[in-house]
CSV table of C-alpha atoms and ligand atoms in Angstrom, one decimal:
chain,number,residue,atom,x,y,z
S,1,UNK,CA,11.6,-7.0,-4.2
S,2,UNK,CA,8.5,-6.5,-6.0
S,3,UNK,CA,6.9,-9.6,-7.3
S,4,UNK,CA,5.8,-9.7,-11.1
S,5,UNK,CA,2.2,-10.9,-11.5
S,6,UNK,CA,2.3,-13.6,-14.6
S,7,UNK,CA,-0.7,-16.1,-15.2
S,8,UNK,CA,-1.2,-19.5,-15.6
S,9,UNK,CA,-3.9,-22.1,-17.0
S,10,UNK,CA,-3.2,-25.8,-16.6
S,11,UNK,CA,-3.5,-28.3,-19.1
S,12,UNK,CA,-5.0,-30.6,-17.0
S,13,UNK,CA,-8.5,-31.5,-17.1
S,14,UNK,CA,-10.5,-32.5,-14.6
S,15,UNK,CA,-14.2,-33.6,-15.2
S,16,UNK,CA,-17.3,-33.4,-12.7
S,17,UNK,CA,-18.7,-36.6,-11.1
S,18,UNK,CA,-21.5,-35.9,-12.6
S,19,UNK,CA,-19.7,-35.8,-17.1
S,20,UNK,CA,-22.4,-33.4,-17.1
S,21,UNK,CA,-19.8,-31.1,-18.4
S,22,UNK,CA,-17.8,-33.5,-20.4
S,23,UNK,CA,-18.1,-31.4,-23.7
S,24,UNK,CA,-17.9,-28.0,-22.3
S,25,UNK,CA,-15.4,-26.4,-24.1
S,26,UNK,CA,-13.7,-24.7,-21.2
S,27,UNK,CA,-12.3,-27.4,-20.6
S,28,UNK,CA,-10.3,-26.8,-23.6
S,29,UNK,CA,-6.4,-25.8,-23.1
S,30,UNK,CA,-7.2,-23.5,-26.6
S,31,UNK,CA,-10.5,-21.9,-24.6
S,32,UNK,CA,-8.7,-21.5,-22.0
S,33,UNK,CA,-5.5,-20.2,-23.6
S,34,UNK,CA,-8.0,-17.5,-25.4
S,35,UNK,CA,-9.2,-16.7,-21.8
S,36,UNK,CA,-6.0,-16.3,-20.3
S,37,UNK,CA,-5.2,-14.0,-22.9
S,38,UNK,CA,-7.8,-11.9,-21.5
S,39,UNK,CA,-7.4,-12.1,-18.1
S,40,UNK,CA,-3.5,-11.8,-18.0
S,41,UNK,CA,-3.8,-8.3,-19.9
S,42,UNK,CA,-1.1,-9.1,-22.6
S,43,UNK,CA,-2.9,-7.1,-25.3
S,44,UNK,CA,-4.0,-4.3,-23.4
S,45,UNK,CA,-1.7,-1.8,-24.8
S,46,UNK,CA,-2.4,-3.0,-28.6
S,47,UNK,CA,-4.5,-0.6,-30.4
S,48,UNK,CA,-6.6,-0.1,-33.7
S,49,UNK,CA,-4.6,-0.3,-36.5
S,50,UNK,CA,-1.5,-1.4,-34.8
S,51,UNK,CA,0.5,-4.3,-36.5
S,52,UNK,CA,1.3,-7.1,-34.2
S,53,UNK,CA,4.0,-9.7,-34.5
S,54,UNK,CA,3.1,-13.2,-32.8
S,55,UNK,CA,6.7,-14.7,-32.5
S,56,UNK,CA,6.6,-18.1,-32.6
S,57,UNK,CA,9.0,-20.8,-33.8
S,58,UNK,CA,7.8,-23.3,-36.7
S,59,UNK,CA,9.9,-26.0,-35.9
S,60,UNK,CA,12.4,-27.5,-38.7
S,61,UNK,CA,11.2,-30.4,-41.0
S,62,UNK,CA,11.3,-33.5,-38.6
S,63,UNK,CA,9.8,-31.5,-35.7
S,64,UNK,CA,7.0,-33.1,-34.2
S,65,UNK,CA,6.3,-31.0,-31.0
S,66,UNK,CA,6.7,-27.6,-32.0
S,67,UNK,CA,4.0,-25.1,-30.8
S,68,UNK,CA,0.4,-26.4,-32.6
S,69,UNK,CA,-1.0,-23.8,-34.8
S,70,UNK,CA,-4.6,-23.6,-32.9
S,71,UNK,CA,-2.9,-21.4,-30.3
S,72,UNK,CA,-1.4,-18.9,-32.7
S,73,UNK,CA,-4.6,-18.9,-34.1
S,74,UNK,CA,-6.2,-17.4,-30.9
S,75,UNK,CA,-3.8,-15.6,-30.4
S,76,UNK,CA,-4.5,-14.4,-33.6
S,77,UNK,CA,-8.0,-13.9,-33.6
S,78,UNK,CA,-7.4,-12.3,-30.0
S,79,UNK,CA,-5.3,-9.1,-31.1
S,80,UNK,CA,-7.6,-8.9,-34.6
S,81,UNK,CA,-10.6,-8.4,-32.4
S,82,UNK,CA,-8.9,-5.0,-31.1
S,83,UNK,CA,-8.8,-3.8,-34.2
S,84,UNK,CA,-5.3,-4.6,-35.1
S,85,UNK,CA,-3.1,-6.4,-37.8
S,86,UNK,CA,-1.5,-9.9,-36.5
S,87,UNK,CA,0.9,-11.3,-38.3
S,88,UNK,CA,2.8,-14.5,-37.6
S,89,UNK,CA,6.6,-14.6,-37.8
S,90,UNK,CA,9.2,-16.2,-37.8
S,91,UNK,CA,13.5,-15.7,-38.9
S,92,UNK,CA,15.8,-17.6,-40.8
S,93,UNK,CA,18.2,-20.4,-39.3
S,94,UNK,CA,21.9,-20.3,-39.5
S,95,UNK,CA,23.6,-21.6,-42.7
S,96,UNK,CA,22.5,-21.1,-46.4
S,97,UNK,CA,21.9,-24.6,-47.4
S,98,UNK,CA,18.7,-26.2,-45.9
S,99,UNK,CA,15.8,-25.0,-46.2
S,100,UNK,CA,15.6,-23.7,-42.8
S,101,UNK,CA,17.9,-21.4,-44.0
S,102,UNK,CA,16.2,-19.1,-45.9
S,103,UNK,CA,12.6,-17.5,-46.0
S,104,UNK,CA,10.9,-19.8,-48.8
S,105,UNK,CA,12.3,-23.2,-47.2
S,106,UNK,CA,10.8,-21.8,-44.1
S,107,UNK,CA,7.8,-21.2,-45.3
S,108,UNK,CA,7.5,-24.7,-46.6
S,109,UNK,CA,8.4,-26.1,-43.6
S,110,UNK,CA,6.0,-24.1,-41.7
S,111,UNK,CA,3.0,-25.5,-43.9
S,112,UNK,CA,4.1,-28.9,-43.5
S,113,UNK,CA,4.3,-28.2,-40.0
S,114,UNK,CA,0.4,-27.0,-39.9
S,115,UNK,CA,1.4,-22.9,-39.9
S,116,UNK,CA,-0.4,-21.2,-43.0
S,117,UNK,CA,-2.0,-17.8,-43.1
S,118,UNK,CA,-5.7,-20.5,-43.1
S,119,UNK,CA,-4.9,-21.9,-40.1
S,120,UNK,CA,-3.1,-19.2,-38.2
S,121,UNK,CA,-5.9,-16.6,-39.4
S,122,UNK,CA,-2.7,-14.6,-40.5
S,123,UNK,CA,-0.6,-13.8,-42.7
S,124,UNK,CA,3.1,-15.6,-42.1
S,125,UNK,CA,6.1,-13.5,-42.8
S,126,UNK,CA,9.3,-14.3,-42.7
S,127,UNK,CA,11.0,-11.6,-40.5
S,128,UNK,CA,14.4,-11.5,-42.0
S,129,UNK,CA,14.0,-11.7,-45.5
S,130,UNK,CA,14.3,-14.3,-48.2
S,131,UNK,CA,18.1,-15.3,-47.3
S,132,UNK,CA,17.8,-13.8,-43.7
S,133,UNK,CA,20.2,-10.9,-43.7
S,134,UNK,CA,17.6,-7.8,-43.8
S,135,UNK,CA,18.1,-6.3,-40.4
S,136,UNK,CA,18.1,-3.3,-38.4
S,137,UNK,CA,21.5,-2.4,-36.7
S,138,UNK,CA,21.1,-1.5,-33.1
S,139,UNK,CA,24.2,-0.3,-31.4
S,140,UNK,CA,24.1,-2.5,-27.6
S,141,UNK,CA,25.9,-1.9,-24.4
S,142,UNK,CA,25.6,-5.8,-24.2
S,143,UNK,CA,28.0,-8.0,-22.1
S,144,UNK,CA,29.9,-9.5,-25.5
S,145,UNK,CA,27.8,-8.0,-28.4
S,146,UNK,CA,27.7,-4.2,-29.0
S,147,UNK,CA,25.5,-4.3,-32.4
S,148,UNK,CA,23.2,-6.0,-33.4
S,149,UNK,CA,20.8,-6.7,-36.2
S,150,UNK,CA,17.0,-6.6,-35.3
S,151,UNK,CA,15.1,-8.8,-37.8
S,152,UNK,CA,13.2,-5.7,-40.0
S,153,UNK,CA,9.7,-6.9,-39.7
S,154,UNK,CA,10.0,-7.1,-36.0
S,155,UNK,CA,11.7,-3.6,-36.2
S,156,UNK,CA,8.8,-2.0,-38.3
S,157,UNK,CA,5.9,-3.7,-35.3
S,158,UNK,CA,4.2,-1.7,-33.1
S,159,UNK,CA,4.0,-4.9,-30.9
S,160,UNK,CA,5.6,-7.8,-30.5
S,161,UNK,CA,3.8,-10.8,-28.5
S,162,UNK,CA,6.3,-13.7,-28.0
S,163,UNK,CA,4.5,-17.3,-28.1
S,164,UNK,CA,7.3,-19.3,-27.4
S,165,UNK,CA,7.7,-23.2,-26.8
S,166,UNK,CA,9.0,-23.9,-23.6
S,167,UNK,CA,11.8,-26.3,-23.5
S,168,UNK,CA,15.9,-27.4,-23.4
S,169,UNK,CA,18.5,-25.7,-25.9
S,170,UNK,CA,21.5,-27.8,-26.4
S,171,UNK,CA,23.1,-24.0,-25.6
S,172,UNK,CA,21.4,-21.6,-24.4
S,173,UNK,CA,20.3,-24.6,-21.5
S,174,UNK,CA,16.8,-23.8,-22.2
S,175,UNK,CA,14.8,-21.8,-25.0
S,176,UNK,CA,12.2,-19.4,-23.4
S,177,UNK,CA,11.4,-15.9,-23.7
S,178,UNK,CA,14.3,-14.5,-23.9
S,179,UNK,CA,15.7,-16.9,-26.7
S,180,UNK,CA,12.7,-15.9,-28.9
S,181,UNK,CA,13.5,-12.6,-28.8
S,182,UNK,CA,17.2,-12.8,-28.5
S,183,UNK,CA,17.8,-15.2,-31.1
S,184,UNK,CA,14.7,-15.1,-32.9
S,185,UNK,CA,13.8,-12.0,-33.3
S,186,UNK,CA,17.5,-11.0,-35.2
S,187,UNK,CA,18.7,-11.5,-38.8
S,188,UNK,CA,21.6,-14.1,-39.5
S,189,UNK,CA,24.9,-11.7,-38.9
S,190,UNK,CA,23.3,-11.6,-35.7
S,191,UNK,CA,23.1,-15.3,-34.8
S,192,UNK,CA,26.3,-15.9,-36.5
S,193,UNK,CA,28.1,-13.4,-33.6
S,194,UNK,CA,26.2,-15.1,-31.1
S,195,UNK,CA,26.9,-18.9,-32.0
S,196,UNK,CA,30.7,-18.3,-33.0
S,197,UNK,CA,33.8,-16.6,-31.9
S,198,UNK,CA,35.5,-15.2,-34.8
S,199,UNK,CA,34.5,-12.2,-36.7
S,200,UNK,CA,34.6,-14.0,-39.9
S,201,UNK,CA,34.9,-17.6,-41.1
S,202,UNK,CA,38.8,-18.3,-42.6
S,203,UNK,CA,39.5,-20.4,-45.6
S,204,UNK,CA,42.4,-22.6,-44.8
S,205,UNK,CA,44.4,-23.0,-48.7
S,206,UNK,CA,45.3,-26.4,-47.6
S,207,UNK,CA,42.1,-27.9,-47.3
S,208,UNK,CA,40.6,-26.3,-50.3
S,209,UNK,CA,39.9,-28.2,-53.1
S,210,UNK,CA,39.4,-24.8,-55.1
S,211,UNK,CA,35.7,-26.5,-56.0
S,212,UNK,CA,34.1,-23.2,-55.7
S,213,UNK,CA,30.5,-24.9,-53.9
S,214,UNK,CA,30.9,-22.0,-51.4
S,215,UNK,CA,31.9,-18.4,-53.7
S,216,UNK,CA,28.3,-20.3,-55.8
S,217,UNK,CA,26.3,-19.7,-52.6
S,218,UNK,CA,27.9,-16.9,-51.1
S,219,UNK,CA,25.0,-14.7,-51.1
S,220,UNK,CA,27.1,-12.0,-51.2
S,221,UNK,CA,29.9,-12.2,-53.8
S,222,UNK,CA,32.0,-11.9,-50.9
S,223,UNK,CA,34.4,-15.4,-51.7
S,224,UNK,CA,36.7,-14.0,-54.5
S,225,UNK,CA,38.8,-16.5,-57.3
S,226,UNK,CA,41.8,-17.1,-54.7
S,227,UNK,CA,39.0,-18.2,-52.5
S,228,UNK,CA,39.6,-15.5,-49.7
S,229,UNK,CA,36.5,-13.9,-48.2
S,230,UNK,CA,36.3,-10.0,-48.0
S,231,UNK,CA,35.1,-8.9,-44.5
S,232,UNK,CA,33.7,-5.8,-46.1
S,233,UNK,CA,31.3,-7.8,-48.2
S,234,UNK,CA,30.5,-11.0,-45.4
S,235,UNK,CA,27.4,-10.9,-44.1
S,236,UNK,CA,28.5,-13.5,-41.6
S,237,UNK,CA,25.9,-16.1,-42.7
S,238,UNK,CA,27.4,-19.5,-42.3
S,239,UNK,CA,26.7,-21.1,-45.5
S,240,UNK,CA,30.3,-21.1,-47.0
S,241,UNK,CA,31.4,-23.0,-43.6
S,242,UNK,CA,28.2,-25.4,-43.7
S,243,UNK,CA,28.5,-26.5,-47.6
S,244,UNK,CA,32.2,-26.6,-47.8
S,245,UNK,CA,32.8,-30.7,-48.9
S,246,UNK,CA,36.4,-30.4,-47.8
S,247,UNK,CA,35.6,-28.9,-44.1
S,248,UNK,CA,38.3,-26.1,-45.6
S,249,UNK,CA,36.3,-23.7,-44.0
S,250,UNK,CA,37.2,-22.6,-40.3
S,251,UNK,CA,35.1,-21.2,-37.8
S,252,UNK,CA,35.1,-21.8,-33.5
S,253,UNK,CA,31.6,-22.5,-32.2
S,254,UNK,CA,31.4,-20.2,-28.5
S,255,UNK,CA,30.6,-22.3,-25.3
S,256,UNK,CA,27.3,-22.6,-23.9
S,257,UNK,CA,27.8,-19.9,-21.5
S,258,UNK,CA,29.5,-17.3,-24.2
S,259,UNK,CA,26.3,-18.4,-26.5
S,260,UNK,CA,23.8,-17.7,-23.6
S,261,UNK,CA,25.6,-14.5,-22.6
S,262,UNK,CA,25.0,-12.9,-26.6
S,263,UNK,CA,21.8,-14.4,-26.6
S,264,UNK,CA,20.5,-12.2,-24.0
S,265,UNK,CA,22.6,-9.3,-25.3
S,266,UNK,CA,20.6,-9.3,-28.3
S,267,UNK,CA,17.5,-9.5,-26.2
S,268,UNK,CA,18.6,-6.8,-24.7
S,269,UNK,CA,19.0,-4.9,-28.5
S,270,UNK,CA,15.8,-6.1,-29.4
S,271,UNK,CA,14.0,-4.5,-26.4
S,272,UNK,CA,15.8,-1.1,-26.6
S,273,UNK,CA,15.1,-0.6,-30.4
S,274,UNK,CA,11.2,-1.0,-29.9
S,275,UNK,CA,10.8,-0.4,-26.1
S,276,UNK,CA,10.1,-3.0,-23.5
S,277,UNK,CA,6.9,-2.0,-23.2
S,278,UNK,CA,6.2,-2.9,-26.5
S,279,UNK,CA,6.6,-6.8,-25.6
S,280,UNK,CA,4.7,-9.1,-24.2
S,281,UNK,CA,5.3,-12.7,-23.2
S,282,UNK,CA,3.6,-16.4,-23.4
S,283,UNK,CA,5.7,-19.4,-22.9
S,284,UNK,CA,3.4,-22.9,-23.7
S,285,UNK,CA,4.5,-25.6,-21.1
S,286,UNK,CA,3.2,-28.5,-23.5
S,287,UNK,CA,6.1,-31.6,-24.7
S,288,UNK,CA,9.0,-30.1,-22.8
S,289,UNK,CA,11.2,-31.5,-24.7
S,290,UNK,CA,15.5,-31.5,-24.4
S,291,UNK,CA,16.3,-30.0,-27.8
S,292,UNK,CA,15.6,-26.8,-29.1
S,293,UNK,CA,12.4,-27.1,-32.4
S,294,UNK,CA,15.3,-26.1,-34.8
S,295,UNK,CA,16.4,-30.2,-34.5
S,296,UNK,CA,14.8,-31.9,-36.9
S,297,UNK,CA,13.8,-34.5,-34.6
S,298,UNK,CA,11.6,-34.1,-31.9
S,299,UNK,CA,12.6,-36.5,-28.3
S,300,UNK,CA,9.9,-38.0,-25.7
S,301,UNK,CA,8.8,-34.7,-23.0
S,302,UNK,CA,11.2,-34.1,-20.0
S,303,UNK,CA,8.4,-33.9,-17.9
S,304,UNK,CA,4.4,-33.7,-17.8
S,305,UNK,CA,2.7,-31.4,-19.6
S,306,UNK,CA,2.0,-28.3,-17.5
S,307,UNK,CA,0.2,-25.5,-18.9
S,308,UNK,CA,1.0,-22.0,-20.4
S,309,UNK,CA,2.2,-18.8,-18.8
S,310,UNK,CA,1.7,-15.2,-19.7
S,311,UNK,CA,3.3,-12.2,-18.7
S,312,UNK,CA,4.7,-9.1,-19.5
S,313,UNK,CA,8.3,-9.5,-17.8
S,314,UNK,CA,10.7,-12.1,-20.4
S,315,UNK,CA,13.2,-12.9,-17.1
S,316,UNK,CA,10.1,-13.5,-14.5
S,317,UNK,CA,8.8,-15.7,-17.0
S,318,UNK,CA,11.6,-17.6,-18.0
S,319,UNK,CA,12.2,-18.2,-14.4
S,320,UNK,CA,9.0,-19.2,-13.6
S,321,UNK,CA,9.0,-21.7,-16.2
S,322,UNK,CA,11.8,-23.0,-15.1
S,323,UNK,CA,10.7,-23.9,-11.2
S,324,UNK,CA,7.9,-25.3,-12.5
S,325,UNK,CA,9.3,-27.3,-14.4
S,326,UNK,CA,11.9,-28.4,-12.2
S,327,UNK,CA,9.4,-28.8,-9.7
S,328,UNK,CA,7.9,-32.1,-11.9
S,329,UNK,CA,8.8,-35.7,-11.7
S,330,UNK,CA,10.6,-36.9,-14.6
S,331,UNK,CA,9.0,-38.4,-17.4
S,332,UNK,CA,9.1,-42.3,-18.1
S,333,UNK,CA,11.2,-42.8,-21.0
S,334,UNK,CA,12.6,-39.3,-21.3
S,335,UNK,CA,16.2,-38.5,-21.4
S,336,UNK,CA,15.7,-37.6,-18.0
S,337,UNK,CA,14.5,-41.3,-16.6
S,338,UNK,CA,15.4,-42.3,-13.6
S,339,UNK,CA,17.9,-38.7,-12.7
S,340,UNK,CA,17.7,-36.4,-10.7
S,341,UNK,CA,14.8,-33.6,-11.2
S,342,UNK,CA,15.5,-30.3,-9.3
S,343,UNK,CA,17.7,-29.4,-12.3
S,344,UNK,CA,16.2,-30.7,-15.5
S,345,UNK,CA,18.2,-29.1,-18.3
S,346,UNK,CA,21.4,-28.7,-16.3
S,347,UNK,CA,21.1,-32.3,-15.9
S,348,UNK,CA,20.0,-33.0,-19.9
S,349,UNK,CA,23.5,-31.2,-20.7
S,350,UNK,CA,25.8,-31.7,-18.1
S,351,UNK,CA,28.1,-34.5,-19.6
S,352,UNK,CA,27.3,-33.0,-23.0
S,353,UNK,CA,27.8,-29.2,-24.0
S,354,UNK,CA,27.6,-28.1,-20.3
S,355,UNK,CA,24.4,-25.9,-21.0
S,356,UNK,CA,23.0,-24.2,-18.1
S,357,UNK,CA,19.8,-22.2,-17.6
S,358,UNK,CA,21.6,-20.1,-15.5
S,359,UNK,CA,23.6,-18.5,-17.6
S,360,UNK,CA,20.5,-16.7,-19.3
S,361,UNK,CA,18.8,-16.1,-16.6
S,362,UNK,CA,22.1,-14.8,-14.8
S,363,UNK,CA,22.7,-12.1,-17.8
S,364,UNK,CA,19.5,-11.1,-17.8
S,365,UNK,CA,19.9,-9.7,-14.2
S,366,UNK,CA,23.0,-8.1,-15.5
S,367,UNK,CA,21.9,-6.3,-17.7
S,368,UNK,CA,18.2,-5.4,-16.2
S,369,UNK,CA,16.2,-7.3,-18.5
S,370,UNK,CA,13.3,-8.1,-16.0
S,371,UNK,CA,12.6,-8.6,-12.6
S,372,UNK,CA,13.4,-12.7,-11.5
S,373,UNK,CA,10.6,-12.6,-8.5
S,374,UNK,CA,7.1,-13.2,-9.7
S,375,UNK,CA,3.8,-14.9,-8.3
S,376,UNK,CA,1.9,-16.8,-10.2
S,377,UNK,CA,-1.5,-16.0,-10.6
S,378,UNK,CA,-3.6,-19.0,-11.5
S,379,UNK,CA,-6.9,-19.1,-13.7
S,380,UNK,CA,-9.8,-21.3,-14.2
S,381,UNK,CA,-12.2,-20.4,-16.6
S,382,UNK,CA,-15.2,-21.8,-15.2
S,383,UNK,CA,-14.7,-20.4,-11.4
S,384,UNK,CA,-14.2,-16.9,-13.1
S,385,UNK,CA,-17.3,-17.2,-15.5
S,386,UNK,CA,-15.9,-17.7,-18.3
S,387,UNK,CA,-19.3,-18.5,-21.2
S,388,UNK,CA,-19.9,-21.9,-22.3
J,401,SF4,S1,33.7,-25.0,-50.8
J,401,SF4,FE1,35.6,-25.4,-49.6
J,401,SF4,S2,36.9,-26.6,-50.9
J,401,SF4,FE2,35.3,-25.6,-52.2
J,401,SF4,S3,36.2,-23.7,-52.9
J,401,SF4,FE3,35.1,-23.2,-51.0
J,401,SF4,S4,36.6,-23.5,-49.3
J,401,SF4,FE4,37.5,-24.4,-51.1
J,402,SF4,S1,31.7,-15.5,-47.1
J,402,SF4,FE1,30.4,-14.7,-45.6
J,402,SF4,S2,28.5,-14.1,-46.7
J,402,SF4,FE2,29.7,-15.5,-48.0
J,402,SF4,S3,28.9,-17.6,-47.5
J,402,SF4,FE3,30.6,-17.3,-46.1
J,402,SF4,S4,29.7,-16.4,-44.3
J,402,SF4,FE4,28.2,-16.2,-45.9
């Protein structure tokens, strides 16, 4: 099988004998990030004029270890420099009641977080919209999904780079490339199909208190006076099942391997509706931590800090994130102390929600999403002559 080139810089630094080149800035994980942007080729096919989205996650309020903004800034400045529009983006979460939720409270938390258009040197936009339900519907001869709903502002980009925070998901067993674009590259209706089971949340009468918190947020109008919700109307958001004080509101959460399964169905919508060759791929190896940025907590790393990865193929990536991660000792004081280390986030969710990273990487060979043999090529800015 043909191996997929993908490129690497470490994060480690290692100074000459001599500290004569103790404040050269390639030593710099953001210098070198902007050279391997370079050398690994992921902008060659953006052009003048072209509007590029730089996919990222912001982290929710709490998050301390989300992706730092310096590297979307390169990233940034790297694709302005051809001539072309970044922008940096992001979607909605789940639910209509925190402000994760919907495009302002994102916005928020992305500036608290140290993501504005100042530091980014780009404009943020919230892909889905203010309440996260403008999408594009992409019919998808997916495993489990067979439509879904691409986030519009990553449906109207000529290029999509995905800069995404490599670590643990409590279900997809890991969030990588393909989560960014399978989960965050869609609107909410979207997520709701791939987190949950039923069509539609139910209303059980017994439970209900008739208080009418949800019908008030309904962003719809779709909860009439007998509290009943019209499927025609739903928009499958979540926030009816996520405010309701009497837990009146029913919905079945899928298992981790269901979730990982729609996950990279969606990817797999995602891709068709712009064209594969439209993406490209960086996955940052920095505070690899258990739990997804959309926890509003942020735990000690799994493992050292490695480096970041680029590449033009989301399954080869994915995978080769994973081995070298698994390849690491555990960290000291990580939720991993002490356990075994050739499976890190199958180990991090094995008594838990039974997460496994191969369940993503698995459908993604179903369904052709990339190639899972790669070699990795390694740079170093100052052997390659790289300018101080
Ligand atoms: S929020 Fe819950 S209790 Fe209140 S009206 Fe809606 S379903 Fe009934
Ligand atoms: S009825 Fe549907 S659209 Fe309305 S809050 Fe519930 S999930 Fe959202």
């Amino acid at each position: 099988m043909t191996k997929v080139p993908l490129h690497f810089v470490t994060s480690r630094v290692t100074i000459s004998k001599s500290r004569r080149d103790l404040f050269d800035p390639r030593h710099s994980l953001a210098e070198k990030f902007t050279f391997l942007i370079g050398a690994s080729g992921i902008l060659d096919r953006v052009e003048e004029g072209d509007q590029v989205a730089i996919k990222t996650h912001f982290g929710d309020r709490g998050t301390t270890k989300a992706i730092r903004s310096l590297y979307v800034r390169r990233l940034a400045l790297a694709i302005a420099d051809k001539g072309a529009h970044p922008f940096v983006t992001e979607t909605t979460g789940l639910g209509m009641r925190y402000p994760r939720s919907f495009g302002t409270g994102r916005l928020e938390i992305a500036k608290e977080n140290g993501f504005t258009a100042e530091t980014c040197a780009a404009p943020l936009v919230i892909a889905d919209g203010l309440k996260g339900i403008d999408g594009v519907r992409v019919e998808v001869a997916g495993v489990a999904l067979k439509e879904v709903y691409v986030a519009r502002a990553i449906a109207e980009a000529d290029h999509v780079v995905s800069l995404a925070h490599f670590k643990g998901h409590a279900l997809g067993g890991f969030g990588g490339a393909l989560k960014n674009i399978g989960v965050g590259c869609v609107a909410k209706p979207t997520k709701f199909a791939i987190h949950l089971e039923e069509d539609l949340p139910v209303i059980d009468p017994e439970r209900c208190s008739d208080c009418d918190v949800c019908s008030k947020l309904c962003p719809t109008g779709a909860i009439g006076k007998d509290h009943t919700i019209d499927a025609g109307r739903c928009v499958r958001c979540l926030g009816c099942a996520e405010s309701c004080p009497e837990h009146a509101v029913h919905v079945t959460w899928s298992s981790a391997e269901r979730t990982s399964v729609k996950m990279v169905d969606a990817a797999k919508a995602v891709l068709d509706l712009l064209g594969p060759e439209r993406f490209t791929y960086v996955n940052v190896l920095l505070d690899v931590t258990p739990q997804c940025d959309c926890i509003p907590h942020s735990d000690n790393a799994l493992v050292p800090d490695l480096g970041i990865l680029a590449g033009a193929d989301p399954l080869a990536i994915d995978r080769a994130s994973l081995d070298l991660v698994n390849a690491c000792p555990p960290a000291p004081s990580s939720a991993l102390d002490k356990k075994i280390r050739e499976d890190t986030f199958g180990e991090v969710y094995r008594t838990s929600t039974k997460a496994h990273p191969r369940f993503q990487l698995q459908a993604a060979r179903t369904l052709a999403l990339g190639n899972p043999s790669y070699e990795i090529v390694v740079h170093d800015p100052f052997k390659e002559g790289a300018d101080s």
